[in-house]
Tab-separated table of C-alpha atoms and ligand atoms in Angstrom:
chain	number	residue	atom	x	y	z
W	1299	UNK	CA	64.044	-37.059	67.843
W	1300	UNK	CA	67.757	-37.060	68.616
W	1301	UNK	CA	70.196	-37.635	65.807
W	1302	UNK	CA	73.045	-40.030	66.637
W	1303	UNK	CA	76.328	-40.517	64.791
W	1304	UNK	CA	78.339	-43.613	65.673
W	1305	UNK	CA	82.116	-43.887	65.152
W	1306	UNK	CA	83.614	-47.346	64.623
W	1307	UNK	CA	86.955	-48.887	63.556
W	1308	UNK	CA	86.081	-52.605	63.313
W	1309	UNK	CA	83.219	-55.000	63.472
W	1310	UNK	CA	80.964	-52.514	65.178
W	1311	UNK	CA	79.014	-54.977	67.304
W	1312	UNK	CA	78.306	-52.273	69.828
W	1313	UNK	CA	77.015	-50.031	67.067
W	1314	UNK	CA	74.784	-52.854	65.873
W	1315	UNK	CA	73.389	-53.384	69.347
W	1316	UNK	CA	72.625	-49.656	69.586
W	1317	UNK	CA	70.917	-49.550	66.153
W	1318	UNK	CA	68.872	-52.644	66.972
W	1319	UNK	CA	67.762	-51.551	70.441
W	1320	UNK	CA	66.928	-48.059	69.163
W	1321	UNK	CA	64.520	-49.571	66.628
W	1322	UNK	CA	63.182	-52.331	68.855
W	1323	UNK	CA	62.454	-50.112	71.830
W	1324	UNK	CA	61.419	-47.088	69.831
W	1325	UNK	CA	63.803	-44.599	71.340
W	1326	UNK	CA	63.154	-40.980	70.436
W	1327	UNK	CA	66.356	-41.178	68.424
W	1328	UNK	CA	67.794	-42.302	65.108
W	1329	UNK	CA	71.293	-43.381	64.119
W	1330	UNK	CA	71.764	-41.089	61.110
W	1331	UNK	CA	75.338	-41.989	60.296
W	1332	UNK	CA	78.112	-44.480	60.910
W	1333	UNK	CA	81.666	-43.201	60.299
W	1334	UNK	CA	84.890	-45.202	60.329
W	1335	UNK	CA	88.554	-44.277	60.197
W	1336	UNK	CA	89.178	-47.598	58.433
W	1337	UNK	CA	87.775	-48.391	55.015
W	1338	UNK	CA	87.709	-52.104	55.829
W	1339	UNK	CA	85.631	-51.780	59.021
W	1340	UNK	CA	83.209	-54.652	58.896
W	1341	UNK	CA	80.449	-52.679	60.616
W	1342	UNK	CA	80.055	-50.409	57.618
W	1343	UNK	CA	78.271	-53.154	55.668
W	1344	UNK	CA	75.717	-53.645	58.462
W	1345	UNK	CA	75.007	-49.892	58.526
W	1346	UNK	CA	74.567	-49.750	54.750
W	1347	UNK	CA	72.160	-52.726	54.914
W	1348	UNK	CA	70.107	-50.745	57.438
W	1349	UNK	CA	69.991	-47.794	55.120
W	1350	UNK	CA	72.192	-45.685	57.424
W	1351	UNK	CA	74.597	-43.175	55.811
W	1352	UNK	CA	78.221	-44.247	56.084
W	1353	UNK	CA	81.510	-42.424	55.461
W	1354	UNK	CA	85.168	-43.224	55.849
W	1355	UNK	CA	87.698	-40.649	57.109
W	1356	UNK	CA	90.911	-42.540	56.792
W	1357	UNK	CA	93.418	-41.303	59.362
W	1358	UNK	CA	96.316	-42.339	57.125
W	1359	UNK	CA	95.401	-39.575	54.677
W	1360	UNK	CA	96.168	-36.825	57.193
W	1361	UNK	CA	99.472	-35.359	58.254
W	1362	UNK	CA	98.596	-34.618	61.801
W	1363	UNK	CA	96.179	-35.673	64.480
W	1364	UNK	CA	94.536	-32.196	64.343
W	1365	UNK	CA	94.005	-32.386	60.587
W	1366	UNK	CA	92.331	-35.804	60.982
W	1367	UNK	CA	90.140	-34.579	63.889
W	1368	UNK	CA	89.083	-31.571	61.767
W	1369	UNK	CA	88.169	-33.763	58.762
W	1370	UNK	CA	86.268	-36.122	61.118
W	1371	UNK	CA	84.407	-33.189	62.693
W	1372	UNK	CA	83.413	-31.968	59.245
W	1373	UNK	CA	82.004	-35.390	58.314
W	1374	UNK	CA	80.201	-35.631	61.668
W	1375	UNK	CA	78.768	-32.127	61.497
W	1376	UNK	CA	77.433	-32.700	57.961
W	1377	UNK	CA	75.054	-35.209	59.628
W	1378	UNK	CA	73.853	-32.577	62.178
W	1379	UNK	CA	74.038	-34.915	65.154
W	1380	UNK	CA	72.849	-34.319	68.680
W	1381	UNK	CA	75.029	-37.098	70.077
W	1382	UNK	CA	78.285	-38.765	68.994
W	1383	UNK	CA	78.857	-42.316	70.098
W	1384	UNK	CA	82.327	-43.884	70.055
W	1385	UNK	CA	81.921	-47.643	69.607
W	1386	UNK	CA	85.211	-49.401	69.225
W	1387	UNK	CA	86.708	-46.283	67.629
W	1388	UNK	CA	90.428	-46.845	67.919
W	1389	UNK	CA	91.826	-43.358	67.457
W	1390	UNK	CA	92.759	-40.909	70.164
W	1391	UNK	CA	90.801	-37.682	69.725
W	1392	UNK	CA	92.343	-34.276	70.518
W	1393	UNK	CA	91.149	-31.712	72.999
W	1394	UNK	CA	89.490	-29.464	70.415
W	1395	UNK	CA	87.438	-32.371	69.061
W	1396	UNK	CA	86.413	-33.456	72.549
W	1397	UNK	CA	85.467	-29.900	73.486
W	1398	UNK	CA	83.343	-29.527	70.375
W	1399	UNK	CA	81.104	-32.416	71.433
W	1400	UNK	CA	81.349	-31.961	75.218
W	1401	UNK	CA	78.425	-33.490	77.149
W	1402	UNK	CA	77.235	-35.311	74.039
W	1403	UNK	CA	80.165	-37.606	73.349
W	1404	UNK	CA	80.061	-41.117	74.805
W	1405	UNK	CA	82.599	-43.941	74.772
W	1406	UNK	CA	82.786	-47.510	75.917
W	1407	UNK	CA	86.017	-49.047	77.202
W	1408	UNK	CA	86.369	-52.725	78.010
W	1409	UNK	CA	87.701	-52.381	81.548
W	1410	UNK	CA	86.467	-51.210	84.920
W	1411	UNK	CA	87.828	-47.698	84.653
W	1412	UNK	CA	89.867	-46.121	86.025
W	1413	UNK	CA	91.675	-49.474	85.961
W	1414	UNK	CA	93.400	-50.402	82.709
W	1415	UNK	CA	92.825	-47.517	80.313
W	1416	UNK	CA	94.419	-47.854	76.881
W	1417	UNK	CA	95.186	-51.090	74.982
W	1418	UNK	CA	95.502	-54.732	76.022
W	1419	UNK	CA	93.102	-54.284	78.910
W	1420	UNK	CA	92.041	-57.894	79.146
W	1421	UNK	CA	95.620	-59.276	79.283
W	1422	UNK	CA	96.560	-56.637	81.835
W	1423	UNK	CA	93.579	-57.597	83.997
W	1424	UNK	CA	94.573	-61.289	83.783
W	1425	UNK	CA	98.229	-60.518	84.521
W	1426	UNK	CA	97.163	-58.549	87.597
W	1427	UNK	CA	95.164	-61.540	88.822
W	1428	UNK	CA	91.876	-59.684	88.779
W	1429	UNK	CA	88.877	-61.741	89.777
W	1430	UNK	CA	86.403	-59.371	88.083
W	1431	UNK	CA	86.593	-57.498	84.837
W	1432	UNK	CA	84.032	-55.457	82.942
W	1433	UNK	CA	83.315	-52.474	80.810
W	1434	UNK	CA	82.580	-48.778	81.319
W	1435	UNK	CA	80.468	-46.320	79.440
W	1436	UNK	CA	81.618	-42.755	80.075
W	1437	UNK	CA	81.347	-39.219	78.809
W	1438	UNK	CA	84.539	-38.426	76.926
W	1439	UNK	CA	87.011	-35.882	78.253
W	1440	UNK	CA	90.384	-34.922	76.829
W	1441	UNK	CA	92.081	-37.518	79.012
W	1442	UNK	CA	92.169	-41.005	77.368
W	1443	UNK	CA	89.546	-43.423	78.672
W	1444	UNK	CA	88.533	-40.990	81.315
W	1445	UNK	CA	85.445	-39.025	82.125
W	1446	UNK	CA	82.185	-39.158	84.036
W	1447	UNK	CA	81.023	-42.817	84.312
W	1448	UNK	CA	77.487	-43.558	83.097
W	1449	UNK	CA	77.383	-47.328	83.622
W	1450	UNK	CA	79.622	-50.314	84.315
W	1451	UNK	CA	79.257	-54.049	83.782
W	1452	UNK	CA	80.979	-56.515	86.073
W	1453	UNK	CA	82.088	-59.831	84.662
W	1454	UNK	CA	83.664	-62.680	86.648
W	1455	UNK	CA	87.106	-63.751	85.523
W	1456	UNK	CA	87.279	-67.567	85.171
W	1457	UNK	CA	90.366	-69.546	86.111
W	1458	UNK	CA	90.741	-70.781	82.525
W	1459	UNK	CA	90.164	-67.427	80.793
W	1460	UNK	CA	92.631	-66.061	78.345
W	1461	UNK	CA	92.491	-62.538	76.884
W	1462	UNK	CA	90.273	-63.756	74.086
W	1463	UNK	CA	87.597	-65.565	76.109
W	1464	UNK	CA	87.510	-62.738	78.626
W	1465	UNK	CA	87.212	-60.113	75.864
W	1466	UNK	CA	84.299	-62.062	74.294
W	1467	UNK	CA	82.382	-62.234	77.560
W	1468	UNK	CA	83.041	-58.568	78.367
W	1469	UNK	CA	81.918	-57.649	74.861
W	1470	UNK	CA	78.574	-59.361	75.379
W	1471	UNK	CA	78.131	-57.286	78.547
W	1472	UNK	CA	78.966	-54.193	76.493
W	1473	UNK	CA	75.961	-54.934	74.282
W	1474	UNK	CA	73.802	-54.616	77.371
W	1475	UNK	CA	75.184	-51.494	78.997
W	1476	UNK	CA	75.976	-49.354	75.906
W	1477	UNK	CA	72.492	-49.360	74.408
W	1478	UNK	CA	71.078	-48.778	77.908
W	1479	UNK	CA	73.384	-45.827	78.498
W	1480	UNK	CA	72.703	-44.249	75.090
W	1481	UNK	CA	68.969	-44.642	75.664
W	1482	UNK	CA	69.251	-42.809	78.977
W	1483	UNK	CA	71.225	-40.025	77.387
W	1484	UNK	CA	68.768	-39.727	74.497
W	1485	UNK	CA	65.845	-39.536	76.976
W	1486	UNK	CA	67.648	-36.840	79.081
W	1487	UNK	CA	67.697	-39.178	82.072
W	1488	UNK	CA	71.293	-38.548	83.090
W	1489	UNK	CA	72.477	-35.836	85.413
W	1490	UNK	CA	76.190	-34.984	85.532
W	1491	UNK	CA	77.382	-33.176	88.623
W	1492	UNK	CA	80.911	-32.802	89.999
W	1493	UNK	CA	82.211	-35.406	87.564
W	1494	UNK	CA	79.638	-37.976	88.623
W	1495	UNK	CA	76.708	-39.264	86.620
W	1496	UNK	CA	73.507	-40.378	88.176
W	1497	UNK	CA	70.273	-41.550	86.701
W	1498	UNK	CA	67.554	-39.002	87.314
W	1499	UNK	CA	65.159	-41.597	88.778
W	1500	UNK	CA	67.891	-43.560	90.528
W	1501	UNK	CA	67.953	-46.535	88.174
W	1502	UNK	CA	70.775	-49.016	88.688
W	1503	UNK	CA	73.928	-48.000	86.811
W	1504	UNK	CA	75.682	-51.349	87.340
W	1505	UNK	CA	75.163	-54.580	85.470
W	1506	UNK	CA	76.438	-57.724	87.128
W	1507	UNK	CA	76.769	-59.773	83.995
W	1508	UNK	CA	76.224	-63.507	84.176
W	1509	UNK	CA	75.552	-66.059	81.470
W	1510	UNK	CA	73.872	-69.437	81.845
U	2814	GRF	C1	84.905	-53.326	72.306
U	2814	GRF	O1	85.408	-54.167	73.324
U	2814	GRF	C2	85.144	-51.909	72.747
U	2814	GRF	O2	84.896	-51.612	74.038
U	2814	GRF	C3	86.597	-51.776	72.399
U	2814	GRF	O3	86.788	-52.446	71.201
U	2814	GRF	C4	85.771	-53.419	71.024
U	2814	GRF	C5	85.030	-53.097	69.817
U	2814	GRF	O4	83.993	-53.944	69.532
U	2814	GRF	N1	87.033	-50.400	72.407
U	2814	GRF	P1	82.961	-53.612	68.434
U	2814	GRF	O5	83.660	-52.971	67.221
U	2814	GRF	O6	81.874	-52.760	69.006
U	2814	GRF	O7	82.391	-54.996	68.007
């Protein structure tokens, strides 16, 4: 049974999707803790309702990024996790932190990486006239929104989309690919070689996301 800790900063809908699919599909895993850097993160209430341990490590209480990372590591390690899942966690983590959880630290970013890392991804995709957008699940490396890609969703950009409507549609696709990716990791189905990730049995690592 793999122990998962999920880090959030906001509503935590990806975390909720992971918790739900883990239970529904009976993964050999358990979300043992949900941590947030923001005391007002809405997702904390969901986790508490599910009986999952929660903790807040407020970044504003620390003088440096390193001091925050160390406090966060301490809170994570207290839960003895096998995997650490960043799900809408809006802090940049330093190299030492990333090294500590290397190969077992996953993130989701709402763009087709390597396009549009960082903030305002949806507006930047619209401004660039992109016809498709999407999301990327990847192993975390010290470089922001970078690292071996586990899975991507592809979402059509509509002519009348604004950043909000596009973000909502991409988010719904995230709820498909993030639980799927975490499940594969939990079940040791991912092989990372030369910076590329493949599914051991060759399962499709793309999701062309359409809604009726
Ligand atoms: C998601 O789009 C995630 O990719 C991005 O922030 C959003 C968080 O959503 N980093 P939620 O907190 O999982 O609902």
